[in-house]
CSV table of C-alpha atoms (C1' of nucleotides) in Angstrom, one decimal:
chain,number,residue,atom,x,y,z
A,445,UNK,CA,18.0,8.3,62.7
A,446,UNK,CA,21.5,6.8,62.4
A,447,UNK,CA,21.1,8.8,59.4
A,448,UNK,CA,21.5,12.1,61.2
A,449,UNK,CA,24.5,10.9,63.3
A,450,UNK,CA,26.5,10.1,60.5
A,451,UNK,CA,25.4,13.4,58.2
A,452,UNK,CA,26.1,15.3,62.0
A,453,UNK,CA,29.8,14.2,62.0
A,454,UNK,CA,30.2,14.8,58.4
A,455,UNK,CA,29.3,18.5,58.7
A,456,UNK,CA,32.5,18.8,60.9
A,457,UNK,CA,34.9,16.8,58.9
A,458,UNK,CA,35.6,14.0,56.0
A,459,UNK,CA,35.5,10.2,57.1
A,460,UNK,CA,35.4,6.8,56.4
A,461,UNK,CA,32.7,4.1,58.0
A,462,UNK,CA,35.7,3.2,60.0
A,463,UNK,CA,36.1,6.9,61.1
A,464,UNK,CA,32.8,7.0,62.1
A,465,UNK,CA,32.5,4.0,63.7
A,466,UNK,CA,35.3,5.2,66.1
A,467,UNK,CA,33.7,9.1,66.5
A,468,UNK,CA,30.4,7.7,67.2
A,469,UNK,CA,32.0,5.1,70.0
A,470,UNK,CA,33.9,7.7,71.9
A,471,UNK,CA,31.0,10.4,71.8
A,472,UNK,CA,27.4,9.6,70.9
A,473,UNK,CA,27.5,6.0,72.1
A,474,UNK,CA,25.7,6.4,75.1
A,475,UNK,CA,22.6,7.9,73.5
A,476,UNK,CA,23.3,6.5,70.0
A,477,UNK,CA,25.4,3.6,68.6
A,478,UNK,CA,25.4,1.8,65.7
A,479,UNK,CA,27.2,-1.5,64.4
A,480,UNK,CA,29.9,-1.3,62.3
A,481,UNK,CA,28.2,-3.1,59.3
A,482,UNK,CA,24.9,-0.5,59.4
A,483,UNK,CA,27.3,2.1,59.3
A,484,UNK,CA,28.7,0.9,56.0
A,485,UNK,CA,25.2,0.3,54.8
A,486,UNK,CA,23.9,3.8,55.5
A,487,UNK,CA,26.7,5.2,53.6
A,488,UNK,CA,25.8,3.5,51.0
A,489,UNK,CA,22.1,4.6,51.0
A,490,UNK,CA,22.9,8.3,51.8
A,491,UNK,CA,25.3,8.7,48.7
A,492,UNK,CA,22.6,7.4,46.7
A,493,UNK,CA,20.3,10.0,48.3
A,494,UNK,CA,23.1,12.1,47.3
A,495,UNK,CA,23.1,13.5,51.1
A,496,UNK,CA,26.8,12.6,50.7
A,497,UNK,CA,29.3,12.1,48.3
A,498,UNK,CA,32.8,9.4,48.3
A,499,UNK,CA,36.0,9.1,47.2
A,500,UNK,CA,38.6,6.2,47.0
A,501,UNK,CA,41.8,6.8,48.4
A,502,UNK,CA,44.6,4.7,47.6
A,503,UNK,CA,46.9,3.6,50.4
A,504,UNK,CA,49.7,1.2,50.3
A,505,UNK,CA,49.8,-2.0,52.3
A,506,UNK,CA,46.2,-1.2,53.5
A,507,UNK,CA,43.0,-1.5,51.7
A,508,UNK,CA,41.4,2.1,50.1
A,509,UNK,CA,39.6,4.2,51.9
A,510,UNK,CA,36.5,5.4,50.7
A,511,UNK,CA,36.3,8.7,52.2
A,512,UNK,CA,33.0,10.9,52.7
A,513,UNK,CA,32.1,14.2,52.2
A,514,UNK,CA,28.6,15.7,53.2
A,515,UNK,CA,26.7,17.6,50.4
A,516,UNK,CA,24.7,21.1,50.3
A,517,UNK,CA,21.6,18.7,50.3
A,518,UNK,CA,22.7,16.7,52.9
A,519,UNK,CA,23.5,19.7,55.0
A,520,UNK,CA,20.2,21.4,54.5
A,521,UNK,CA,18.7,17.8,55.2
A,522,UNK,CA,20.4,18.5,58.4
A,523,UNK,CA,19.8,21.8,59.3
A,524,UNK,CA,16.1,21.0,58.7
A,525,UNK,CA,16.1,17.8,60.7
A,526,UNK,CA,17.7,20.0,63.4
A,527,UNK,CA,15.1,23.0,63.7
A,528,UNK,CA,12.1,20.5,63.3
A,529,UNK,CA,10.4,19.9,66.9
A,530,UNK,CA,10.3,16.3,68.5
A,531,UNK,CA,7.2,16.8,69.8
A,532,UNK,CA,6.3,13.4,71.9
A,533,UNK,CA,8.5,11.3,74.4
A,534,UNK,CA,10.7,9.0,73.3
A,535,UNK,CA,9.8,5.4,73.4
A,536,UNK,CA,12.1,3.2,75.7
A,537,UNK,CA,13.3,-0.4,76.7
A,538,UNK,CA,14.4,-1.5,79.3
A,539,UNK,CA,15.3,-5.0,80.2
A,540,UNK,CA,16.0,-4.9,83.7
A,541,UNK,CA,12.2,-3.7,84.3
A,542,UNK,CA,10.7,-6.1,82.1
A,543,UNK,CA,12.2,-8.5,84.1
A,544,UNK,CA,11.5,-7.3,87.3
A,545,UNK,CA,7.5,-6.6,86.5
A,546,UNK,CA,7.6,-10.7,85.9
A,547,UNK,CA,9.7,-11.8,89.0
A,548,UNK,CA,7.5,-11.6,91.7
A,549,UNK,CA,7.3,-15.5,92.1
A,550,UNK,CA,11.4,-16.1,91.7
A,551,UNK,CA,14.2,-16.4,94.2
A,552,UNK,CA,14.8,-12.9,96.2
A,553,UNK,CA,17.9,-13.6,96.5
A,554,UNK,CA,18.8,-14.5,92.4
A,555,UNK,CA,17.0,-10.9,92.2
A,556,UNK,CA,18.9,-9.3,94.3
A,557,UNK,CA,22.0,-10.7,92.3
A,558,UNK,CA,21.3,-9.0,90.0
A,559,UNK,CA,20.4,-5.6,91.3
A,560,UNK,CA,23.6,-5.7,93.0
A,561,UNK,CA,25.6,-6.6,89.6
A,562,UNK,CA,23.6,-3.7,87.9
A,563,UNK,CA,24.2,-1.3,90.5
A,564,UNK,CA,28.2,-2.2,89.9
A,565,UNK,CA,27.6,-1.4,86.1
A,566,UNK,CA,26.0,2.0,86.5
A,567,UNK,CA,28.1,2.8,89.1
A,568,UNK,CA,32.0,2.2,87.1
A,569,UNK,CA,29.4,3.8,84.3
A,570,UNK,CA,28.9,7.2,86.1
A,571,UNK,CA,32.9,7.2,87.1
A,572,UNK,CA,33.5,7.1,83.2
A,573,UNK,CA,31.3,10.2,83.0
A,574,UNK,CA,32.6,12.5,85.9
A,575,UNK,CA,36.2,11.4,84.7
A,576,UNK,CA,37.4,10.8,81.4
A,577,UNK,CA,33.9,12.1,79.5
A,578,UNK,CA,34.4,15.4,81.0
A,579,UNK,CA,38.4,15.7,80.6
A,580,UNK,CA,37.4,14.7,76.9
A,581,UNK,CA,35.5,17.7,76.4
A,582,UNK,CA,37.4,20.2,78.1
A,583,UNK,CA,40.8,19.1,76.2
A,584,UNK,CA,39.1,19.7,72.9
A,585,UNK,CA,37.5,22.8,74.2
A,586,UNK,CA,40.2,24.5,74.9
A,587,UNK,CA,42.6,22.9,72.0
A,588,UNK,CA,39.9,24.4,69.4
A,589,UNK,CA,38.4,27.1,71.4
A,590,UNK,CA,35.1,25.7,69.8
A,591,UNK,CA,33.2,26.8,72.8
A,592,UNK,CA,29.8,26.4,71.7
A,593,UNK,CA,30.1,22.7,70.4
A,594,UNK,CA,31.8,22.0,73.4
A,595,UNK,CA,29.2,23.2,75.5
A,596,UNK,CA,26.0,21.3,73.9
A,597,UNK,CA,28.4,17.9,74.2
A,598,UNK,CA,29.0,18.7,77.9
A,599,UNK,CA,25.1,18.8,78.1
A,600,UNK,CA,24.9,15.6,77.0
A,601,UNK,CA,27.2,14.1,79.3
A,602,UNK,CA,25.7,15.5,82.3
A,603,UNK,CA,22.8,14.0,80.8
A,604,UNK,CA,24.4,11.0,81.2
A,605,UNK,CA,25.8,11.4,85.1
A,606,UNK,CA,22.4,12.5,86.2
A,607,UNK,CA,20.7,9.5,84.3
A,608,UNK,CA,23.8,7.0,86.4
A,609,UNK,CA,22.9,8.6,89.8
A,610,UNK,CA,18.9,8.0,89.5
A,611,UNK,CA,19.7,5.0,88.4
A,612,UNK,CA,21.6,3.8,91.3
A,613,UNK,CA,19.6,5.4,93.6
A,614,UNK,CA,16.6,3.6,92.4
A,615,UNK,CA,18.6,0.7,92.7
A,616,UNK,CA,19.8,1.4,96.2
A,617,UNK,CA,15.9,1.5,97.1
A,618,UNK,CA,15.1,-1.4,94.6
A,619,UNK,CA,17.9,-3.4,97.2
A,620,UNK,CA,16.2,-1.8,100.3
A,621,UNK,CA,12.3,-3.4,99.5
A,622,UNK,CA,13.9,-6.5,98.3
A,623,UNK,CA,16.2,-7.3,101.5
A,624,UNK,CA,12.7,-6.2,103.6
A,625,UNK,CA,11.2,-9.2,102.4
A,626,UNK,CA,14.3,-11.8,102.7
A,627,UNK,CA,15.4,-11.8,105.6
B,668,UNK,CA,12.6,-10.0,73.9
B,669,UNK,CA,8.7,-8.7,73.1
B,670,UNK,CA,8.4,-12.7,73.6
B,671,UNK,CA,8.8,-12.4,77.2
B,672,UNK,CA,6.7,-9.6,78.1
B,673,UNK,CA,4.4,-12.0,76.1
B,674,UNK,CA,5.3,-14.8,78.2
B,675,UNK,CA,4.7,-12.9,81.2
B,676,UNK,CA,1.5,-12.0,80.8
B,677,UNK,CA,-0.3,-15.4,79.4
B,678,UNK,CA,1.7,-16.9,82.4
B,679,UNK,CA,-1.0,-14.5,84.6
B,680,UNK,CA,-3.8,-15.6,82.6
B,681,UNK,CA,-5.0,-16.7,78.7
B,682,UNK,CA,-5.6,-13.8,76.5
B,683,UNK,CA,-5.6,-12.8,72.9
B,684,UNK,CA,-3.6,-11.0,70.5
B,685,UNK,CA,-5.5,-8.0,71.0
B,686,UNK,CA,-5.9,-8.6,75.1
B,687,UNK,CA,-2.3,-8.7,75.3
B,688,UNK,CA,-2.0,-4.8,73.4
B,689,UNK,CA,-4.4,-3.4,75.9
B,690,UNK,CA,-2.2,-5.3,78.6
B,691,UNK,CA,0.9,-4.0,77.3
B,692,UNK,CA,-0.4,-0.5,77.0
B,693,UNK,CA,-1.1,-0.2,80.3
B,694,UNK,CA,1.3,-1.5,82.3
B,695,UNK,CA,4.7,-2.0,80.5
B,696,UNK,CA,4.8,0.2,77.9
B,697,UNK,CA,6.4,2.8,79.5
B,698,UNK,CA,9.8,0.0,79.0
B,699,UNK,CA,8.5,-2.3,77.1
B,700,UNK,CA,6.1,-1.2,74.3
B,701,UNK,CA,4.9,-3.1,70.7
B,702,UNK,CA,2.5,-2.8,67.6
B,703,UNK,CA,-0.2,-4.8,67.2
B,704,UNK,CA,1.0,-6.3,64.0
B,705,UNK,CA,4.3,-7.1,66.2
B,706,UNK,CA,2.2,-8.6,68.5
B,707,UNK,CA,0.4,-10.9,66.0
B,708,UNK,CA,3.6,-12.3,64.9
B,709,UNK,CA,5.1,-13.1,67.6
B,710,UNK,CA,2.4,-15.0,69.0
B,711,UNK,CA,2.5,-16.6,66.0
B,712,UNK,CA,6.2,-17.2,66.0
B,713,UNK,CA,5.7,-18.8,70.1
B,714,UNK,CA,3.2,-21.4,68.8
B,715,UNK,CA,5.4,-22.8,66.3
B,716,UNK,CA,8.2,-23.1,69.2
B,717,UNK,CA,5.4,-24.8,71.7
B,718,UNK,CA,6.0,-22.0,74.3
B,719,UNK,CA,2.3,-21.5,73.6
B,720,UNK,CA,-1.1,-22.8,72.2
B,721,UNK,CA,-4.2,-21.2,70.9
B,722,UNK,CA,-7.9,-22.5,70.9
B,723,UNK,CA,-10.6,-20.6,69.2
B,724,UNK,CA,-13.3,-19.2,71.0
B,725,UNK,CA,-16.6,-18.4,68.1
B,726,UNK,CA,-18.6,-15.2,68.6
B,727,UNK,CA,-21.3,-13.8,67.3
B,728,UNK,CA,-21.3,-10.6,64.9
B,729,UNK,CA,-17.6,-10.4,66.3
B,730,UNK,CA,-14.6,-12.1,64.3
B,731,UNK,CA,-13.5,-14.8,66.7
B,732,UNK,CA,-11.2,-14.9,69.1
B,733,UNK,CA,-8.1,-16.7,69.3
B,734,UNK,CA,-7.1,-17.3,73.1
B,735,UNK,CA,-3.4,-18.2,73.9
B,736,UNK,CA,-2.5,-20.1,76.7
B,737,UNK,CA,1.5,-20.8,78.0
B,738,UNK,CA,2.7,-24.4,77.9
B,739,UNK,CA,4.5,-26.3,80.2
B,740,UNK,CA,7.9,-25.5,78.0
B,741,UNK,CA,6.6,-21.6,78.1
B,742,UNK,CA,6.5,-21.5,81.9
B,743,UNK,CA,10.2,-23.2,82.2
B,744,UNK,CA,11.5,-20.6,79.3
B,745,UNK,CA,10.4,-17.6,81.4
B,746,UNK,CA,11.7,-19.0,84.3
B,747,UNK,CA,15.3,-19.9,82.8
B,748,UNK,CA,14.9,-16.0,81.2
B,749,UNK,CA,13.8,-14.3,85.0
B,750,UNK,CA,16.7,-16.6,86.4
B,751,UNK,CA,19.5,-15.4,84.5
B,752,UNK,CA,21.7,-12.2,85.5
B,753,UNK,CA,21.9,-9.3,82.1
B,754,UNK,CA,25.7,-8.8,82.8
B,755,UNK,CA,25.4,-5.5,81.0
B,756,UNK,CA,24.2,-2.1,80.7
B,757,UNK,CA,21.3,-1.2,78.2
B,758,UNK,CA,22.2,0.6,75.4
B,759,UNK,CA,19.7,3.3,74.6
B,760,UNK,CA,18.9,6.2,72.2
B,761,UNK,CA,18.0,9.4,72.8
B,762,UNK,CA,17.1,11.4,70.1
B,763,UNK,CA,16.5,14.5,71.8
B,764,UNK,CA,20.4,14.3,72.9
B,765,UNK,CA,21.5,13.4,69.7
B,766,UNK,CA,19.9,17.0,68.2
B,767,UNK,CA,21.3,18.4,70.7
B,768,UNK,CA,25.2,16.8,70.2
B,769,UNK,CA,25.1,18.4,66.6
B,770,UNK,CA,23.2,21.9,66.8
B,771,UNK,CA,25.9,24.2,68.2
B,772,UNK,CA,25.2,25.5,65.2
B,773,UNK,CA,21.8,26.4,65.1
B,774,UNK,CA,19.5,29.1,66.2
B,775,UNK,CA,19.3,29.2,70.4
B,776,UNK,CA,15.9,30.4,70.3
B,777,UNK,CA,14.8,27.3,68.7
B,778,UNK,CA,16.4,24.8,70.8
B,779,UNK,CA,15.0,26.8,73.9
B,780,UNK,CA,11.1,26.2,72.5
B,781,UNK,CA,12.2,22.9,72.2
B,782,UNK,CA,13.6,22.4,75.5
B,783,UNK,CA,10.5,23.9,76.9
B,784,UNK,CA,8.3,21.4,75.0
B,785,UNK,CA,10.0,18.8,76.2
B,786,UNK,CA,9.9,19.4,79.7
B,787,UNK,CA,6.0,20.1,79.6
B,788,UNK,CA,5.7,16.6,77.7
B,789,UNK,CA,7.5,15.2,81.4
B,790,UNK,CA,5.9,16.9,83.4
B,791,UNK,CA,2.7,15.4,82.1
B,792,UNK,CA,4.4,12.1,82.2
B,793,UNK,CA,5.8,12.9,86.0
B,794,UNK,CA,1.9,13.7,87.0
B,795,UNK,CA,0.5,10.3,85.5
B,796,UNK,CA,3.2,8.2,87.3
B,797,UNK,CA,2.4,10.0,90.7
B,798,UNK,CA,-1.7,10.0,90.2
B,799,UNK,CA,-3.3,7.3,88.0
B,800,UNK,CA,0.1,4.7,87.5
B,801,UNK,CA,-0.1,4.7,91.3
B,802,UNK,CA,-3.6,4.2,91.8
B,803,UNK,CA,-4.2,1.4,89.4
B,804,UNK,CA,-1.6,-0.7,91.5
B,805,UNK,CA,-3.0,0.2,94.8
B,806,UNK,CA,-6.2,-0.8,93.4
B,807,UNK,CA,-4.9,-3.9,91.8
B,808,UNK,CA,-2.8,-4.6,95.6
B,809,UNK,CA,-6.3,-4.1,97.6
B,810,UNK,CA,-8.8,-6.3,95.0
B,811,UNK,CA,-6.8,-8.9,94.7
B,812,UNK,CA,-4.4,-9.4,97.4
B,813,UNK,CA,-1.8,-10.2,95.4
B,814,UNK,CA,1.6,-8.3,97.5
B,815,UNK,CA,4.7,-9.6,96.0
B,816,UNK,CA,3.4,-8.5,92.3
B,817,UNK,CA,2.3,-5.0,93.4
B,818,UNK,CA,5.3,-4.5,95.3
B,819,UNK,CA,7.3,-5.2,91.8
B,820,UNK,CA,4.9,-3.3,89.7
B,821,UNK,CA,5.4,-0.2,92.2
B,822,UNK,CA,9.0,-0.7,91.5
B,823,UNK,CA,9.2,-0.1,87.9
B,824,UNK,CA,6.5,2.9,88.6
B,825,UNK,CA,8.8,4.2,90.8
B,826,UNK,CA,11.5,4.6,88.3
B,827,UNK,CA,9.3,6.2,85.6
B,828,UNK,CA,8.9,8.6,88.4
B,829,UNK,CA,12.2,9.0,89.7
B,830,UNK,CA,13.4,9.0,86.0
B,831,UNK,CA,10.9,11.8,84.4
B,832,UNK,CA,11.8,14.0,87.6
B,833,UNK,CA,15.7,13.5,86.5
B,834,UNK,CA,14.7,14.7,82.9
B,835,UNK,CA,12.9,17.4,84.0
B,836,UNK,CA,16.1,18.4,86.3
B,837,UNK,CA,18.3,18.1,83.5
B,838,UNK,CA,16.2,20.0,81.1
B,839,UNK,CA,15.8,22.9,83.8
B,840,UNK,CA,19.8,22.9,83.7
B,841,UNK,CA,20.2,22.8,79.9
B,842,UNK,CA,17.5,25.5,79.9
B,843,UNK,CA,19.9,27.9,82.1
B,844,UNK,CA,22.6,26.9,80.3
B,845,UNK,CA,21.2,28.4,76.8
B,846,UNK,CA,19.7,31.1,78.2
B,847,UNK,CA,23.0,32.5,79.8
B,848,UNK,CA,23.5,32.5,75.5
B,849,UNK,CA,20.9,33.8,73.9
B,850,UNK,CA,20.1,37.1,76.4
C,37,DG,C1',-22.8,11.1,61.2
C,38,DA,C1',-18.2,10.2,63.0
C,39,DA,C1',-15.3,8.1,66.0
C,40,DT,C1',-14.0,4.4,69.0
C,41,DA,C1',-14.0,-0.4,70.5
C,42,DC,C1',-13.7,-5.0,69.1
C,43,DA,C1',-10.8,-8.6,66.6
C,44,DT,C1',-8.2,-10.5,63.1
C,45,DG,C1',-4.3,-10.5,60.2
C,46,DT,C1',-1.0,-9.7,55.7
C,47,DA,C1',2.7,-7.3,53.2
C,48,DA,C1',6.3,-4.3,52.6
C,49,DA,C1',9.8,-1.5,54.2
C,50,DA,C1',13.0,0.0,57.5
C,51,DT,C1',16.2,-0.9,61.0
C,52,DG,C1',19.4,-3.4,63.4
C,53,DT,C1',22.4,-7.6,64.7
C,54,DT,C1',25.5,-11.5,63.9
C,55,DA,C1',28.5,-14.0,61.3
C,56,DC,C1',31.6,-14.4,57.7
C,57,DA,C1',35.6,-13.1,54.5
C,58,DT,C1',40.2,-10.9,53.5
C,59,DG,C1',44.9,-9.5,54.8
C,60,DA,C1',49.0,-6.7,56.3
C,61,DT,C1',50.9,-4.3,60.5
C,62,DT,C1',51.6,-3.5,65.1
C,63,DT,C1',51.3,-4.5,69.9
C,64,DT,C1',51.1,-7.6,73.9
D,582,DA,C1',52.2,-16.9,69.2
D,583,DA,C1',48.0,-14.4,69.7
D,584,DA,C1',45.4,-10.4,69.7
D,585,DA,C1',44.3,-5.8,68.3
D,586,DT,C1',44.3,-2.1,64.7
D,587,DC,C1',43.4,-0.7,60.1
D,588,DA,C1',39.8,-1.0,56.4
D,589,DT,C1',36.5,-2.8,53.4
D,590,DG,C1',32.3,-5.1,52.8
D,591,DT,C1',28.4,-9.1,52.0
D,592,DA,C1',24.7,-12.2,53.5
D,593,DA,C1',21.5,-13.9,56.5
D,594,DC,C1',18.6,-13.2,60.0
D,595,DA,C1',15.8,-10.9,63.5
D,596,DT,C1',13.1,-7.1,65.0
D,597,DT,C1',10.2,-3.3,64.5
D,598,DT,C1',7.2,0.0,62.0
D,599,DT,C1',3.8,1.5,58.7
D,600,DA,C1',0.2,0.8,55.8
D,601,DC,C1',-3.5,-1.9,54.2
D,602,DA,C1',-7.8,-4.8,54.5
D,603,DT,C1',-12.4,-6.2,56.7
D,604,DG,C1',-16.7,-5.6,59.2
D,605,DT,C1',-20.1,-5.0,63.3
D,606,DA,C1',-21.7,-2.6,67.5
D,607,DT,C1',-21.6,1.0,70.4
D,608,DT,C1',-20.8,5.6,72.0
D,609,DC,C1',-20.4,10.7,71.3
DNA sequence: GAATACATGTAAAATGTTACATGATTTT
DNA sequence: AAAATCATGTAACATTTTACATGTATTC
């Protein structure tokens, strides 16, 4: 699926693995992320797939860069990837619960530790999405007037300030059962 | 991390490969889910690191069972695990966002069925977390006594909840949002 | 008669993570 | 003087998924 994200930012532009790396970081990391090193490797496979296409450019004082280019089959690969229906929910992990479901015979208190520490996480995690997320997309809406695009990535961030404020608020009541049974 | 939701469970009771699916299935799957075949390995993996041991139990016109049991070093390597804090956020994909990032492009009517899809595949979900997910702990709380456990299980159920109704919430808003575009 | 439940696994492929290697330039 | 940025990748390892293989008993 990686496959998608990369072939996504190449529709809008050229880049190399570093490019990427950086585009994916600042915009999809929250709902997809990659390491630097699979990014590279991807690459690789989708030029052999001929989804994409490279070429070296020479730099001084730095190494090349091997620049990408998506292809007319890679874009259709796209588009078709796009229309196709999901169809089923999304399978997901989550550590926190795993551990929780197990914890019944361990310190309250080392539990609720930790729920406090997570709820500082999500918390400084929904400020990054009320503040500098949103000025993100609204600078490069209106610098490119590219409202549509702009809209669907707003989506997603909202996405990702409702998902921050269920998630404290779980925690808040999480905190509430646990302190019910420590004192 | 599969090894601790494997941990968990033999340190409830002894079970087999195949017990520990049905176990996983349902209960945890919902954040923490596996394959069989994973399964099978991992045991495998665990009794070569003395976390675990097996015996075989024979039966007749049935292929035997091997029955797991945690060790003494299993018990203390759960408990080290439970014990200490995550320190960060999960990361987590979403592919439904990630179509959604990249199709500014593509027909609105599409994306609408889809949206709609998805939201009748949570709603289901929502409904299971509020009927049977609820009754199977209550059950579990009344025929064996056992609080402190049902009182964590009830947590996690209460996030499914709390986090299917957030989806569902979100989906209603991206829903508006596209429609505003398409009439 | 077909599907599901019981019960084990192996093998191959795909996916993802961590560590290593190189080396100049710029910022702290 | 150390750390971060730019830029490439390889290698080893760990995790997860998919497909295959076997065979009885029970339920629909």
């Amino acid at each position: 699926m990686l496959k998608y994200a990369l072939l996504g930012f190449l529709n809008y532009l050229d880049a190399t693995g570093y490019d990427l790396k950086q585009l994916l970081d600042v915009s999809t990391a929250n709902f997809w992320h990659a390491e630097q090193s699979q990014i590279y490797a991807t690459l690789k496979k989708l030029e052999n797939e001929n989804l994409i296409s490279s070429k070296i450019v020479p730099q001084e004082n730095r190494p090349d860069r091997r620049v990408y280019s998506i292809t007319e089959k890679g874009k259709q690969d796209l588009i078709n990837w796009l229309n196709e229906p999901i169809g089923e929910l999304e399978e997901r992990k989550e550590t926190l619960l795993l551990k929780l479901f197990f914890s019944a015979g361990s310190e309250i208190e080392t539990l609720l530790t930790e729920l406090h520490l997570q709820k500082s996480l999500h918390e400084k995690q929904l400020e990054l999405y009320q503040t500098s997320s949103r000025e993100i997309i609204a600078q490069f809406r209106n610098s490119t007037g590219l409202e549509e695009d702009a809209r669907h990535w707003e989506l997603t961030r909202r996405f990702g300030e409702m998902f921050e404020e269920m998630y404290i608020a779980w925690l808040e009541e999480a905190i509430q059962t646990m302190e019910g049974k420590s004192g």
